[in-house]
């Protein structure tokens, strides 16, 4: 996973444009492939994303993620909207990305 400071500006702009709704995308930048999964607008903060599976086959790269809700904090919710997404950076491989 990559922090936003290490994500190419063009990809950050694309994510910004898509973040209101769930999205899945891949992006090539030179010798690197960025695989992104977003879960759209959430009513509170505190969400995280778990990568359940990430592997390479002969012809594809497969990724399976899940959105994890905020930790229970009694009746308190973390105020404000959030737009959880994850970016995975890997060496560029000429393969189809399959999102599960």
Short mmCIF file of C-alpha atoms in Angstrom, two decimals:
data_model
loop_
_atom_site.label_atom_id
_atom_site.label_comp_id
_atom_site.label_asym_id
_atom_site.label_seq_id
_atom_site.Cartn_x
_atom_site.Cartn_y
_atom_site.Cartn_z
CA UNK A 1 0.00 0.00 0.00
CA UNK A 2 1.15 3.48 -0.81
CA UNK A 3 0.67 6.77 1.01
CA UNK A 4 -0.91 9.57 -1.01
CA UNK A 5 2.44 11.41 -1.13
CA UNK A 6 3.83 8.56 -3.26
CA UNK A 7 0.90 8.39 -5.71
CA UNK A 8 1.33 10.15 -9.08
CA UNK A 9 -0.58 13.43 -9.32
CA UNK A 10 -2.53 12.23 -12.37
CA UNK A 11 -3.79 9.21 -10.42
CA UNK A 12 -4.70 11.32 -7.38
CA UNK A 13 -6.74 13.57 -9.66
CA UNK A 14 -8.55 10.55 -11.12
CA UNK A 15 -9.27 9.18 -7.63
CA UNK A 16 -10.55 12.60 -6.52
CA UNK A 17 -12.97 12.61 -9.44
CA UNK A 18 -14.27 9.11 -8.65
CA UNK A 19 -14.24 8.99 -4.85
CA UNK A 20 -17.94 9.84 -4.32
CA UNK A 21 -18.91 6.38 -5.64
CA UNK A 22 -17.25 2.96 -5.30
CA UNK A 23 -14.51 2.48 -7.90
CA UNK A 24 -11.86 0.07 -9.11
CA UNK A 25 -9.05 1.15 -11.39
CA UNK A 26 -5.52 0.42 -12.46
CA UNK A 27 -2.96 3.00 -13.58
CA UNK A 28 0.44 2.64 -15.20
CA UNK A 29 3.22 5.14 -14.52
CA UNK A 30 6.53 4.19 -16.08
CA UNK A 31 7.69 0.93 -14.56
CA UNK A 32 4.93 0.77 -11.94
CA UNK A 33 1.35 -0.39 -11.81
CA UNK A 34 -1.04 1.15 -9.29
CA UNK A 35 -4.15 -0.82 -8.34
CA UNK A 36 -6.87 1.20 -6.62
CA UNK A 37 -10.11 0.28 -4.89
CA UNK A 38 -12.44 2.87 -3.37
CA UNK A 39 -15.64 2.41 -1.39
CA UNK A 40 -17.35 5.73 -2.05
CA UNK A 41 -18.75 8.25 0.39
CA UNK A 42 -19.23 7.00 3.96
CA UNK A 43 -21.29 8.86 6.57
CA UNK A 44 -18.50 8.86 9.20
CA UNK A 45 -14.76 8.48 9.49
CA UNK A 46 -12.79 5.60 10.96
CA UNK A 47 -13.05 3.09 8.11
CA UNK A 48 -10.21 0.93 6.92
CA UNK A 49 -9.69 -1.47 4.02
CA UNK A 50 -8.38 -5.00 4.32
CA UNK A 51 -6.70 -6.79 1.40
CA UNK A 52 -8.08 -10.31 1.62
CA UNK A 53 -6.24 -11.64 -1.43
CA UNK A 54 -3.67 -10.32 -3.90
CA UNK A 55 -1.94 -12.67 -6.34
CA UNK A 56 -0.55 -13.14 -9.83
CA UNK A 57 -1.68 -15.84 -12.27
CA UNK A 58 -0.29 -16.60 -15.72
CA UNK A 59 -2.40 -13.87 -17.30
CA UNK A 60 -3.84 -11.68 -14.55
CA UNK A 61 -3.44 -9.97 -11.21
CA UNK A 62 -6.27 -10.63 -8.77
CA UNK A 63 -7.22 -8.46 -5.81
CA UNK A 64 -9.96 -8.89 -3.25
CA UNK A 65 -10.59 -6.23 -0.60
CA UNK A 66 -13.18 -5.53 2.04
CA UNK A 67 -14.28 -2.38 3.84
CA UNK A 68 -14.00 -2.52 7.61
CA UNK A 69 -16.31 -0.29 9.60
CA UNK A 70 -15.28 2.09 12.34
CA UNK A 71 -14.36 0.55 15.67
CA UNK A 72 -17.10 0.55 18.25
CA UNK A 73 -16.75 3.60 20.48
CA UNK A 74 -20.02 3.41 22.36
CA UNK A 75 -22.54 5.70 20.70
CA UNK A 76 -19.90 8.12 19.44
CA UNK A 77 -19.34 8.37 15.72
CA UNK A 78 -16.33 9.98 14.14
CA UNK A 79 -17.79 13.18 12.65
CA UNK A 80 -17.64 14.01 8.97
CA UNK A 81 -17.74 12.11 5.73
CA UNK A 82 -14.93 9.88 4.57
CA UNK A 83 -13.97 8.38 1.23
CA UNK A 84 -11.94 5.25 2.00
CA UNK A 85 -9.71 3.92 -0.75
CA UNK A 86 -6.52 1.92 -1.08
CA UNK A 87 -3.67 2.17 -3.59
CA UNK A 88 -1.26 -0.72 -4.12
CA UNK A 89 1.94 -0.08 -6.06
CA UNK A 90 3.76 -2.93 -7.79
CA UNK A 91 6.19 -3.38 -10.65
CA UNK A 92 4.45 -3.05 -13.99
CA UNK A 93 3.23 -6.39 -15.29
CA UNK A 94 1.36 -6.63 -18.59
CA UNK A 95 -1.65 -8.44 -17.16
CA UNK A 96 -5.35 -7.84 -16.69
CA UNK A 97 -6.34 -6.73 -13.17
CA UNK A 98 -9.29 -8.69 -11.78
CA UNK A 99 -11.17 -7.12 -8.89
CA UNK A 100 -13.20 -9.38 -6.62
#
